[in-house]
PDB file of C-alpha atoms in Angstrom:
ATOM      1  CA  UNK A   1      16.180 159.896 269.085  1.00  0.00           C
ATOM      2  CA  UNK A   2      18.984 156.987 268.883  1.00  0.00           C
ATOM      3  CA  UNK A   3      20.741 155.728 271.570  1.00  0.00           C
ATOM      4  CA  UNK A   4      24.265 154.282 271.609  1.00  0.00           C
ATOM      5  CA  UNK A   5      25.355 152.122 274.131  1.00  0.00           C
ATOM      6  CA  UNK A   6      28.548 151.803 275.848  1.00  0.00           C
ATOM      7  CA  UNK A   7      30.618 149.539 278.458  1.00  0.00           C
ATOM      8  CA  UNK A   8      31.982 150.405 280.647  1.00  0.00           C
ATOM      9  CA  UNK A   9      54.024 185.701 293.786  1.00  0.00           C
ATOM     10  CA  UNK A  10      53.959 181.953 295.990  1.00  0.00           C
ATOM     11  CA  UNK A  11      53.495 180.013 299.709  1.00  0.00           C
ATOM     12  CA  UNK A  12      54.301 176.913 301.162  1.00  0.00           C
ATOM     13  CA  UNK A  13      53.068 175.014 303.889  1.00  0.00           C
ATOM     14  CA  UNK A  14      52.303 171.702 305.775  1.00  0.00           C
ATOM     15  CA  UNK A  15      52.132 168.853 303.930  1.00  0.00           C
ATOM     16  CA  UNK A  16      48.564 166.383 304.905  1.00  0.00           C
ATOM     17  CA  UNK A  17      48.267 162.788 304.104  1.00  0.00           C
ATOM     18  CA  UNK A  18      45.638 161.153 302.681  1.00  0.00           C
ATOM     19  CA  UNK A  19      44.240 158.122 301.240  1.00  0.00           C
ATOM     20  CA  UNK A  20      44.497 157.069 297.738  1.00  0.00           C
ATOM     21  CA  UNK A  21      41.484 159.393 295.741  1.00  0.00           C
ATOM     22  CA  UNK A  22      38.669 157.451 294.126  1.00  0.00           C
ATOM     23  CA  UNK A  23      40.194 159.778 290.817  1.00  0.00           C
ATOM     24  CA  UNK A  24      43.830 158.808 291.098  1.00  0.00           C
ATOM     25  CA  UNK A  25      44.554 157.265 287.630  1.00  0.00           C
ATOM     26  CA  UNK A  26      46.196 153.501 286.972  1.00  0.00           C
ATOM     27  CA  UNK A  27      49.413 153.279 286.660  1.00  0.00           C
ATOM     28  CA  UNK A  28      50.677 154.074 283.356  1.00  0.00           C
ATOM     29  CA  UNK A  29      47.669 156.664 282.631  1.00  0.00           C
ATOM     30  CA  UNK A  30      49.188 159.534 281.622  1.00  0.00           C
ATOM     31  CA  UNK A  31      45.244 161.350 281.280  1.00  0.00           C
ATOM     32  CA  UNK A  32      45.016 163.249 284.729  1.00  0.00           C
ATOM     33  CA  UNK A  33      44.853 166.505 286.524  1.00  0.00           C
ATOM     34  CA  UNK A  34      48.485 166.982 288.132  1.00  0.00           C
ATOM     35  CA  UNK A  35      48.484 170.858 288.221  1.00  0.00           C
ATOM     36  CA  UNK A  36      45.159 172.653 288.802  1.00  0.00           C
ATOM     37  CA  UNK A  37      44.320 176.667 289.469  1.00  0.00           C
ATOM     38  CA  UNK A  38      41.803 177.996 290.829  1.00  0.00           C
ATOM     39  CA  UNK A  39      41.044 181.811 289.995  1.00  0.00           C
ATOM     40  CA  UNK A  40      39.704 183.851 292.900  1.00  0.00           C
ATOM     41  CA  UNK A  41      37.748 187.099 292.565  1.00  0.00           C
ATOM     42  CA  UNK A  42      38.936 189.972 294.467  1.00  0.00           C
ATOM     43  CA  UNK A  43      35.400 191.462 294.831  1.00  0.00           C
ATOM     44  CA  UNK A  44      34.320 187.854 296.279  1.00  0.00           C
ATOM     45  CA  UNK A  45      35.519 185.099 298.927  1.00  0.00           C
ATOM     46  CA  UNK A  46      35.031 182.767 296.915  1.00  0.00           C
ATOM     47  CA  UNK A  47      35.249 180.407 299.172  1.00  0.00           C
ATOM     48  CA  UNK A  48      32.686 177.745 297.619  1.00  0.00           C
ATOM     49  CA  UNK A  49      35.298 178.473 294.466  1.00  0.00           C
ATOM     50  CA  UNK A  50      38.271 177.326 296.676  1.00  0.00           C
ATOM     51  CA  UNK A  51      36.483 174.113 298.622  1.00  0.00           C
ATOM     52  CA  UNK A  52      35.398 171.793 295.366  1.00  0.00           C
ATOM     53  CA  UNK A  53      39.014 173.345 294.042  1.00  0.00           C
ATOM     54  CA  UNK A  54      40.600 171.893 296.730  1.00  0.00           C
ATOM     55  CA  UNK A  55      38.245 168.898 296.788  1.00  0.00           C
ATOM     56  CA  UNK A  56      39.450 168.189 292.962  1.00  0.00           C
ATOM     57  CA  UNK A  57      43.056 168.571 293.917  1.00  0.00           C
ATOM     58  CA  UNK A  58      42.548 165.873 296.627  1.00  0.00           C
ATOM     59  CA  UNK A  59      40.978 163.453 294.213  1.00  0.00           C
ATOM     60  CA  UNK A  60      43.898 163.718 291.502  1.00  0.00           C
ATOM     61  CA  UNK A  61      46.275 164.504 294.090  1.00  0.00           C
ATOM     62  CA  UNK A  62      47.324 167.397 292.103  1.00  0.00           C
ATOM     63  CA  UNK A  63      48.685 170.903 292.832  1.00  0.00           C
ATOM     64  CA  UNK A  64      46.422 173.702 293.667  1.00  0.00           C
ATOM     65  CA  UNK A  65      47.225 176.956 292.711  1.00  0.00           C
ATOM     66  CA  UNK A  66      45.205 179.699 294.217  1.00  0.00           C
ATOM     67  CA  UNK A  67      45.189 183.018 291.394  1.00  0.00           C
ATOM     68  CA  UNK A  68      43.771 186.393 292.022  1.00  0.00           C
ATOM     69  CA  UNK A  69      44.585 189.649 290.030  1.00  0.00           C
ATOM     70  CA  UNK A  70      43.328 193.208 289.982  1.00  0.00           C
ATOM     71  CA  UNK A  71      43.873 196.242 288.317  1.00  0.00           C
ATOM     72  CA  UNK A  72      44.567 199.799 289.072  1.00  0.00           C
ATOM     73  CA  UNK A  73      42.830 202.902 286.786  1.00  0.00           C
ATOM     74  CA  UNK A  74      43.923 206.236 286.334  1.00  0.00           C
ATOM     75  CA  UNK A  75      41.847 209.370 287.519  1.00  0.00           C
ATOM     76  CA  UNK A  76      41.139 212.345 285.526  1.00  0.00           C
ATOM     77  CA  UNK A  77      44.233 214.675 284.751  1.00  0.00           C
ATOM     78  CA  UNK A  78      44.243 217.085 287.158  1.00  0.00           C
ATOM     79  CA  UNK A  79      46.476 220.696 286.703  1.00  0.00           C
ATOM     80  CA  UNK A  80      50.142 219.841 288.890  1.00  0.00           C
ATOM     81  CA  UNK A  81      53.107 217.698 288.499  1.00  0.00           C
ATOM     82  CA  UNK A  82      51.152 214.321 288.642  1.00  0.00           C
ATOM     83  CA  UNK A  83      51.759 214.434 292.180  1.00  0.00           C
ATOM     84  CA  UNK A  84      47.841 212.784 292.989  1.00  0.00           C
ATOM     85  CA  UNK A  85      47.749 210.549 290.208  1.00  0.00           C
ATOM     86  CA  UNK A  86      51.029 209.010 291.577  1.00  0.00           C
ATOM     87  CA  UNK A  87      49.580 208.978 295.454  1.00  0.00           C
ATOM     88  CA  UNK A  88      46.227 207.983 293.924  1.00  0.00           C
ATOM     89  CA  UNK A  89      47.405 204.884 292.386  1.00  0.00           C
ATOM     90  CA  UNK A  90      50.187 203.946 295.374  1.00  0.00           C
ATOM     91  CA  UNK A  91      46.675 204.180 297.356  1.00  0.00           C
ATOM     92  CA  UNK A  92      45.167 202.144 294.554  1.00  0.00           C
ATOM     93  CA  UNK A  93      47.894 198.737 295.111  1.00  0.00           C
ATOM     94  CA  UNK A  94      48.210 199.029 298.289  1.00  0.00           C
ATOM     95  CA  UNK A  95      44.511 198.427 298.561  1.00  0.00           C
ATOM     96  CA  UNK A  96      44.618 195.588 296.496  1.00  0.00           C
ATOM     97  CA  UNK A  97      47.612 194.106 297.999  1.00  0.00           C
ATOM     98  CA  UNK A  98      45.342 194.243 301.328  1.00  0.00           C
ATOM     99  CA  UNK A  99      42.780 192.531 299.609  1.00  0.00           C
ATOM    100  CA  UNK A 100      45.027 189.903 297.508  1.00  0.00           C
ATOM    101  CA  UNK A 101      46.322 188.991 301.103  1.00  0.00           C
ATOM    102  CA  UNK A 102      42.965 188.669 302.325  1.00  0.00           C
ATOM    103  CA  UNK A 103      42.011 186.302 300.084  1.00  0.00           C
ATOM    104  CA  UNK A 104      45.490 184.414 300.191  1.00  0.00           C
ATOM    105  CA  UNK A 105      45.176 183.224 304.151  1.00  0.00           C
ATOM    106  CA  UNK A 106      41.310 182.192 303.367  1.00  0.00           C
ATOM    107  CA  UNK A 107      42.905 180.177 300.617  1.00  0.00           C
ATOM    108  CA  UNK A 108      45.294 179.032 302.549  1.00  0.00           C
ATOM    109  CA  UNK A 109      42.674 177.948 305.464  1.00  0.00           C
ATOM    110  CA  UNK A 110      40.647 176.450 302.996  1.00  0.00           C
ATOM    111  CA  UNK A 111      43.488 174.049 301.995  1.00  0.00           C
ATOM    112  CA  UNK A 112      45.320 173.522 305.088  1.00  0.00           C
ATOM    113  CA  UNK A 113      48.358 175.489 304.212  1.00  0.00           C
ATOM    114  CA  UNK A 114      49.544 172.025 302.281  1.00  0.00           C
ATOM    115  CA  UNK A 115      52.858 171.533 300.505  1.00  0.00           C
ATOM    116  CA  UNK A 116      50.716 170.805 297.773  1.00  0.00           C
ATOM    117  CA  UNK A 117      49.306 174.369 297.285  1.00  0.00           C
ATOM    118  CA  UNK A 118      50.655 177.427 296.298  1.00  0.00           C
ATOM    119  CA  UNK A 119      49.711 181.240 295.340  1.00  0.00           C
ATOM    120  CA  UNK A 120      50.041 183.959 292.718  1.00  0.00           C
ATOM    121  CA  UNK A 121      48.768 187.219 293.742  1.00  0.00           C
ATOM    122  CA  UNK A 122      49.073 190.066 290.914  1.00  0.00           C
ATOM    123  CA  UNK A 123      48.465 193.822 290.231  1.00  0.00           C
ATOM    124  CA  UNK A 124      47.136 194.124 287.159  1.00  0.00           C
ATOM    125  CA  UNK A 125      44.890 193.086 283.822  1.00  0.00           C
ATOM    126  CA  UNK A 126      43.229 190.265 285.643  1.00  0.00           C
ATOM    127  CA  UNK A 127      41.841 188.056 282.511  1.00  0.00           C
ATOM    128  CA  UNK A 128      45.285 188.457 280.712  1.00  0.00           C
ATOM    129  CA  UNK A 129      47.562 187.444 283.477  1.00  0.00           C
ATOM    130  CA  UNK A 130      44.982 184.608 284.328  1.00  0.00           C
ATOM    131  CA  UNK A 131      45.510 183.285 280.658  1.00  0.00           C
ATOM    132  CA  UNK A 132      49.261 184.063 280.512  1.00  0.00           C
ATOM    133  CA  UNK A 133      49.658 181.879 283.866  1.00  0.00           C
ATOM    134  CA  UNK A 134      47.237 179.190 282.404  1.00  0.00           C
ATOM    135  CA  UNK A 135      50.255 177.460 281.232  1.00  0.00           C
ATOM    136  CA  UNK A 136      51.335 176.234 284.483  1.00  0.00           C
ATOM    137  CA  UNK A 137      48.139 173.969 285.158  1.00  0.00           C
ATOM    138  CA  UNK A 138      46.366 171.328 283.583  1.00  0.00           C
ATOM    139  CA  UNK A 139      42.819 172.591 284.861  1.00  0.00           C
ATOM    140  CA  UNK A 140      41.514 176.305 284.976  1.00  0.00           C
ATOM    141  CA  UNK A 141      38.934 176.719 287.747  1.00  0.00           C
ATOM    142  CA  UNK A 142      36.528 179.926 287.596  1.00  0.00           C
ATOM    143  CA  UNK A 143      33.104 180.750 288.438  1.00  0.00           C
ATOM    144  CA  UNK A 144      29.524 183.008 288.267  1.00  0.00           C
ATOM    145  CA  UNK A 145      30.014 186.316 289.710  1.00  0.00           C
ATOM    146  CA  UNK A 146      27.315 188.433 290.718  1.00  0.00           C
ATOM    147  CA  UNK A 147      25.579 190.283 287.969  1.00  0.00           C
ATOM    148  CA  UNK A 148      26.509 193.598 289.504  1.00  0.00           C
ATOM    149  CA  UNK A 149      30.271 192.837 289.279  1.00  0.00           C
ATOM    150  CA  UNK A 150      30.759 190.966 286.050  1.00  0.00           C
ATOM    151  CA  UNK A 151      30.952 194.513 284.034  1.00  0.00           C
ATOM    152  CA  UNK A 152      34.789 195.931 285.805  1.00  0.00           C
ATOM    153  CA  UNK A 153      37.619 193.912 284.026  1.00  0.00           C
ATOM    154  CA  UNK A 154      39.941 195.690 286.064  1.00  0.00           C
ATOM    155  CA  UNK A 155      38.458 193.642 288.447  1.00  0.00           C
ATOM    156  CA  UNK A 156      37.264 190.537 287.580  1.00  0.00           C
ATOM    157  CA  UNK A 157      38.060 187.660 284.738  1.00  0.00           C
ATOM    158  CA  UNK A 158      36.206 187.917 281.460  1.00  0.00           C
ATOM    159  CA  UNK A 159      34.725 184.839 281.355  1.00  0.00           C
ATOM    160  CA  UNK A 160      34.389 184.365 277.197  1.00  0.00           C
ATOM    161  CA  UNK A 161      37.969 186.064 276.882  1.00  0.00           C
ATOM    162  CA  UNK A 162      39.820 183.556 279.128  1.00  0.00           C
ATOM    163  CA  UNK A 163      38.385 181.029 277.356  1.00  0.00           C
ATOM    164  CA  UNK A 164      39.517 181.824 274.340  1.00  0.00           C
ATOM    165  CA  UNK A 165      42.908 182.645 275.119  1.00  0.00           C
ATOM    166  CA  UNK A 166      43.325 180.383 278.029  1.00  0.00           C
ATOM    167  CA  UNK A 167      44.607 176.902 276.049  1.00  0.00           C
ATOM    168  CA  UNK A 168      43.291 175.273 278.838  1.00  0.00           C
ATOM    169  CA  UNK A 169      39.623 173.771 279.678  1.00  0.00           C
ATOM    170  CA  UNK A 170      38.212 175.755 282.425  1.00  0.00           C
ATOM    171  CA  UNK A 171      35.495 174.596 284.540  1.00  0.00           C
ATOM    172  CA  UNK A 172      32.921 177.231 285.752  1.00  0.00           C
ATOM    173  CA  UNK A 173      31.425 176.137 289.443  1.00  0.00           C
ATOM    174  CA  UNK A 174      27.819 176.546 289.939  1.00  0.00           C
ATOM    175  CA  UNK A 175      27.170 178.921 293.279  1.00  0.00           C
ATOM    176  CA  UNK A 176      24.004 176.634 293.258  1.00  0.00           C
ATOM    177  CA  UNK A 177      25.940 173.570 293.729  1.00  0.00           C
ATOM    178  CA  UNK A 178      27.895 172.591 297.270  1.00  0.00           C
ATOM    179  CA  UNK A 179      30.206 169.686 295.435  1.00  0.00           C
ATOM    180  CA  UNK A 180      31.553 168.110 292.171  1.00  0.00           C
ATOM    181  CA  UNK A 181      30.586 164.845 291.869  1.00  0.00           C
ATOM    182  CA  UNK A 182      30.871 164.388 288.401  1.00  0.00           C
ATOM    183  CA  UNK A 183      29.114 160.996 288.671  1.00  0.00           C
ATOM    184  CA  UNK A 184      26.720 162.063 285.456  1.00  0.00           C
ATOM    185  CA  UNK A 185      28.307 163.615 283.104  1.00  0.00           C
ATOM    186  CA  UNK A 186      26.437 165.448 279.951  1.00  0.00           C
ATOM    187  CA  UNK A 187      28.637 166.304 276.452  1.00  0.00           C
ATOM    188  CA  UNK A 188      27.757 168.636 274.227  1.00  0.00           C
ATOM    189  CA  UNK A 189      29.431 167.303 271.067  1.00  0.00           C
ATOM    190  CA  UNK A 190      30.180 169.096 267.736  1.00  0.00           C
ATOM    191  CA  UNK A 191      32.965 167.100 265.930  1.00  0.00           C
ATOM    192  CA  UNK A 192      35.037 170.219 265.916  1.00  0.00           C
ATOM    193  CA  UNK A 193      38.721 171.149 266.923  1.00  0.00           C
ATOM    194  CA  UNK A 194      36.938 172.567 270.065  1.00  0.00           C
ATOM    195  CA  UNK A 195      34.652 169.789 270.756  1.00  0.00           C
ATOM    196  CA  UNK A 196      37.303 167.015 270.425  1.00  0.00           C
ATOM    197  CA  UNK A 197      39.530 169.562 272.830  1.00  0.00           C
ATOM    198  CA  UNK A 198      36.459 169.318 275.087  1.00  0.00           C
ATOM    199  CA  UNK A 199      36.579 165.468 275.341  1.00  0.00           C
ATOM    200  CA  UNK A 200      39.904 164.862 275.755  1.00  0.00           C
ATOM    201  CA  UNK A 201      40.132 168.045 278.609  1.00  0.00           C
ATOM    202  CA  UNK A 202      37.477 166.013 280.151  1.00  0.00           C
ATOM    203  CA  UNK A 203      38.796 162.559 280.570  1.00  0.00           C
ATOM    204  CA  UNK A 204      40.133 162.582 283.570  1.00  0.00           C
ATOM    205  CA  UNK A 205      36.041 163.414 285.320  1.00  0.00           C
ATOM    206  CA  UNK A 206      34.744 161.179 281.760  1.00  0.00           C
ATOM    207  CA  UNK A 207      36.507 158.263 283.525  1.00  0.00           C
ATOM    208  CA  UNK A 208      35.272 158.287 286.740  1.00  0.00           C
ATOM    209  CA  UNK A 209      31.977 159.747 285.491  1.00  0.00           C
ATOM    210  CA  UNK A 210      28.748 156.454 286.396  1.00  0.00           C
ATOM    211  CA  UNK A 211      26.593 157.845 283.518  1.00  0.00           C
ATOM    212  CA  UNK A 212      27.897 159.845 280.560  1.00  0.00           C
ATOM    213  CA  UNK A 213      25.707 161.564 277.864  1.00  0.00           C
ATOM    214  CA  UNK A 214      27.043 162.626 274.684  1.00  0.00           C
ATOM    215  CA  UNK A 215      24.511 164.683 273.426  1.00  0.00           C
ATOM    216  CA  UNK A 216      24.746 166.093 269.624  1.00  0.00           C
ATOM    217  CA  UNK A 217      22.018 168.221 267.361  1.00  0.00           C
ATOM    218  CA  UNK A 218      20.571 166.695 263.825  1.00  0.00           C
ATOM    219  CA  UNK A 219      21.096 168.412 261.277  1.00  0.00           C
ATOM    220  CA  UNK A 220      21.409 168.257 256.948  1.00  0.00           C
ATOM    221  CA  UNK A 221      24.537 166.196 257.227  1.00  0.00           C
ATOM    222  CA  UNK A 222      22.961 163.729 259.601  1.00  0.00           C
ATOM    223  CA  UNK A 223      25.305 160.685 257.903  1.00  0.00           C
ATOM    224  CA  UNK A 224      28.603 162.795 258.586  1.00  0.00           C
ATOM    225  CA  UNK A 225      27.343 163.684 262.144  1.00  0.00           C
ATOM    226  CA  UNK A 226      26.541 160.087 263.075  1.00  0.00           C
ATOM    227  CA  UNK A 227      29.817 159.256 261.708  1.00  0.00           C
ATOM    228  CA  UNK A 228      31.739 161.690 264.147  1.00  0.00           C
ATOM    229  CA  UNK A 229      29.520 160.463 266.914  1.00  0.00           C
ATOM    230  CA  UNK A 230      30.282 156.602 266.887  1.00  0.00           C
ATOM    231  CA  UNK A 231      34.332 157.766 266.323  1.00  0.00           C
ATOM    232  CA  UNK A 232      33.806 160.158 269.508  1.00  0.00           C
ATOM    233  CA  UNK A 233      31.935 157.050 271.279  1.00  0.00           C
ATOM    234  CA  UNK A 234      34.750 154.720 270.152  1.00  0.00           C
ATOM    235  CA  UNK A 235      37.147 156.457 271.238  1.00  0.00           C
ATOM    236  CA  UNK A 236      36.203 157.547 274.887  1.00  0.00           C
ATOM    237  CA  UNK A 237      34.850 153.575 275.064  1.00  0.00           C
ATOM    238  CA  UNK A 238      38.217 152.621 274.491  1.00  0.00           C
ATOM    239  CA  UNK A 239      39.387 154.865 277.375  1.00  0.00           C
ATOM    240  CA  UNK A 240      36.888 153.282 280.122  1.00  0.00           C
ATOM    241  CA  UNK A 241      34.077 155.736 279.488  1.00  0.00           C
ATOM    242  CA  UNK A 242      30.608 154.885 280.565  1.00  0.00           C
ATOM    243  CA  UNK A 243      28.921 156.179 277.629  1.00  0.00           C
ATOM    244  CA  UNK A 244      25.842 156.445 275.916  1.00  0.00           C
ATOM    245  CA  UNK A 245      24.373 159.125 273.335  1.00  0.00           C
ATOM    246  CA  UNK A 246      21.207 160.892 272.469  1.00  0.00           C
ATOM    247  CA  UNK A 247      20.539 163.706 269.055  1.00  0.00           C
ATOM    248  CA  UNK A 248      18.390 166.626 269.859  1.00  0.00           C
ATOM    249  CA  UNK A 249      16.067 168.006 267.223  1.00  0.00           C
ATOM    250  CA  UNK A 250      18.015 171.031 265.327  1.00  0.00           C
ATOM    251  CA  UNK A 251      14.785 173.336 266.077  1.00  0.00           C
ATOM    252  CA  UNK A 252      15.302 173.813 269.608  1.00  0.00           C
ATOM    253  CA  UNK A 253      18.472 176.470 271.245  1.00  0.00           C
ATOM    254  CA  UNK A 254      21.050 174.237 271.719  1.00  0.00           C
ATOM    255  CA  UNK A 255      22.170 176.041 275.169  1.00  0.00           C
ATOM    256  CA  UNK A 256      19.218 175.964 276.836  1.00  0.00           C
ATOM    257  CA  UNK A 257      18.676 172.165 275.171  1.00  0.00           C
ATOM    258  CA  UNK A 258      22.102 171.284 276.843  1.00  0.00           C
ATOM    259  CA  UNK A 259      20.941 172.542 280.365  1.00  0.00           C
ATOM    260  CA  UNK A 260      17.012 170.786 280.597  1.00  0.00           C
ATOM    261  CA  UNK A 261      19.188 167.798 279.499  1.00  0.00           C
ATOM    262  CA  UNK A 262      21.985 167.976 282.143  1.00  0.00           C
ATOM    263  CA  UNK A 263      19.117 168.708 284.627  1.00  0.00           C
ATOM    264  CA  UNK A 264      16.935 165.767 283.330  1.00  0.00           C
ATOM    265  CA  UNK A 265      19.547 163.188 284.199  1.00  0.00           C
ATOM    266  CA  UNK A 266      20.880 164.982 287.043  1.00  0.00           C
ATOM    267  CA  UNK A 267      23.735 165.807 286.078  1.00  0.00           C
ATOM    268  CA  UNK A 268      26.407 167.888 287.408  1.00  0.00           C
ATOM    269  CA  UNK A 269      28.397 168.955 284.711  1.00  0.00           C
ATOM    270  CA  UNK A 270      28.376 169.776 281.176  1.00  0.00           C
ATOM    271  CA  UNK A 271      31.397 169.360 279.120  1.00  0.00           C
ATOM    272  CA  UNK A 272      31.665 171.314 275.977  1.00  0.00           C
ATOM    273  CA  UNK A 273      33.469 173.128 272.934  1.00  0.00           C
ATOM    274  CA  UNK A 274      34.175 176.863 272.983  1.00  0.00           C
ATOM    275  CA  UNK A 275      33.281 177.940 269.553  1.00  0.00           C
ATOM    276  CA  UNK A 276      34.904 181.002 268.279  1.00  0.00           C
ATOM    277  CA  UNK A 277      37.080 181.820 265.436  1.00  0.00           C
ATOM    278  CA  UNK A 278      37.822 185.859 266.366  1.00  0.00           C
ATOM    279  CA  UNK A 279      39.596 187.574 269.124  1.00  0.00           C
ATOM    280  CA  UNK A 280      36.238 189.653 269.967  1.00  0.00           C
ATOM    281  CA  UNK A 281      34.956 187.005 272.112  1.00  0.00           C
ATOM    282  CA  UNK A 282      30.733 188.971 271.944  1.00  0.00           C
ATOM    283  CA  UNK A 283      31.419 188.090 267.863  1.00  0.00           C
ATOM    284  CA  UNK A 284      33.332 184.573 269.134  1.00  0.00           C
ATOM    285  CA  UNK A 285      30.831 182.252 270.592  1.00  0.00           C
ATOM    286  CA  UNK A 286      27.841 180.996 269.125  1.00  0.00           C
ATOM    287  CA  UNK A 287      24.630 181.603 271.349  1.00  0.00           C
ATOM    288  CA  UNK A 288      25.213 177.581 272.562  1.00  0.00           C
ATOM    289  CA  UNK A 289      28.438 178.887 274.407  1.00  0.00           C
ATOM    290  CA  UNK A 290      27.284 181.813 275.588  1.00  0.00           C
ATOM    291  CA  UNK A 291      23.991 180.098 277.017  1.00  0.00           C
ATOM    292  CA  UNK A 292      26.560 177.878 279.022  1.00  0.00           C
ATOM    293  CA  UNK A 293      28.723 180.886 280.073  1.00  0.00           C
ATOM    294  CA  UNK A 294      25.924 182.069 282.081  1.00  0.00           C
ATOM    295  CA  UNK A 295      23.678 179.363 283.101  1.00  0.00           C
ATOM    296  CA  UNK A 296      24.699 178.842 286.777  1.00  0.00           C
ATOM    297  CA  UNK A 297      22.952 175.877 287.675  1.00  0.00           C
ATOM    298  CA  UNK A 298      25.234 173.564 286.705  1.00  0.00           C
ATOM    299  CA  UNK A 299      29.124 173.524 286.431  1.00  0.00           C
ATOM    300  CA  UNK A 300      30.392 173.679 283.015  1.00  0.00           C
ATOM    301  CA  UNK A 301      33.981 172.760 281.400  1.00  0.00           C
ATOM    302  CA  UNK A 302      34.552 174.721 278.229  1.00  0.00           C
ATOM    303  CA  UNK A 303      37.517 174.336 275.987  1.00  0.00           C
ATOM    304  CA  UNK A 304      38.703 176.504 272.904  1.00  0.00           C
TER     305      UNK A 304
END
């Protein structure tokens, strides 16, 4: 082990001041959070989801946007003029349009109806319109759903998918943990196009982060991989990062690795890479990433 040291459809509402957040960047500091969304789960209040959202929003003084989507299937052909499939799928939305507005006035009690929150509510493929609406924030914010719902992606978000065609970091919440406090901060670095995505995705938390760890694994090329780490350190020094850094033997899984670590120094979040290089997401991720996907006992940013 080494260590490297380092200095220091949409609503409106009422409007609620506040205080200036311990996040809110300098002047000048173009490296924040201004837009953030928060993906709901129709099958799920979510309403742990929607409190640290709306927590993060108040500490960049961003915009929230609340997202939930669902889609409709299509019975069995049945002998007629397609009169029941039509009735059985008008049953179908209007169900979900129950439920989307269910979900929209928690949101919207969650977050004080504020002018700085707003809503999309959608009928239909509910990881693909999640990634084609990505573009409007800076910040994707998902989470663990219970085992016995994660298999219906009519229903709920693919987790690995979004990633991958998201183009923006999203941050998985913990169930097991009430806030964000991103006060320790653990990196899982590859020097990577996803990996240096991960750090710069992170900055804005990095910043304001006490204690952050950038772990990486030793391997063969050990003089190329210190190389990338004192760049990576450099760099995030330069931007006010409290850093320092730690290598991890090459025999252990680097997922589960990643997680004793982040619980060792009590940290809250893990910041990573999304490794994939193929649009079947199971063939995408190494096991690192898909250790993180599902570990819930610790909130994890990913970027691809």
């Amino acid at each position: 082990m080494w260590m490297l040291a380092a200095e220091g459809l949409h609503a409106h509402g009422a409007s609620r001041g506040r205080s200036p957040a311990v996040g809110q960047p300098e002047k000048g500091n173009v490296m924040t959070y201004r837009v953030i969304m928060v993906h709901l789960d129709i099958d799920d209040s979510s309403t742990h989801r929607m409190k640290i959202a709306w927590q993060l929003a108040e500490e960049f003084k961003a915009e929230l946007i609340g997202f939930c989507a669902c889609n409709t299937y299509r019975p069995a052909p049945v002998d007629g003029d397609g009169g029941f499939e039509a009735q059985f799928l008008v049953q179908q939305t209007d169900d979900i349009n129950r439920h989307l507005n269910m979900i929209r006035n928690r949101f919207e009690e969650v977050t004080g109806n504020s002018e700085r929150t707003s809503w999309i509510g959608l009928v239909g493929d509910p990881t693909g319109l999640l990634a084609k609406h990505a573009c409007t924030a800076d910040l994707i914010i998902s989470g663990h759903l219970e085992e016995h719902f994660q298999s219906n992606n009519l229903r709920n978000v693919d987790t690995g998918s979004l990633i991958f065609a998201a183009g923006r970091p999203v941050l998985l919440l913990s169930n097991k943990m009430e806030t964000l406090t991103a006060d320790k901060i653990l990196i899982g670095w590859k020097n990577t196009r996803e990996g240096r995505r991960a750090v710069t995705d992170a900055l804005p938390l990095l910043r304001k982060a006490s204690d952050v760890l950038l772990v990486t694994v030793e391997t063969d090329e050990w003089e190329e991989i210190r190389e990338g780490v004192e760049e990576v350190s450099r760099y995030l020094v330069k931007h006010g990062v409290n850093l320092r850094s730690e290598v991890l033997s090459s025999t252990r899984n680097v997922g589960e690795a990643l997680i004793e670590t982040a619980h060792a120094m009590n940290a809250d979040l893990v910041v990573a890479g999304g490794f994939g290089h193929s649009r079947l997401w199971e063939l995408v991720f190494g096991g690192t990433t898909k250790s993180l996907i599902a570990d819930d006992s610790v909130h994890r940013m990913l970027s691809n």
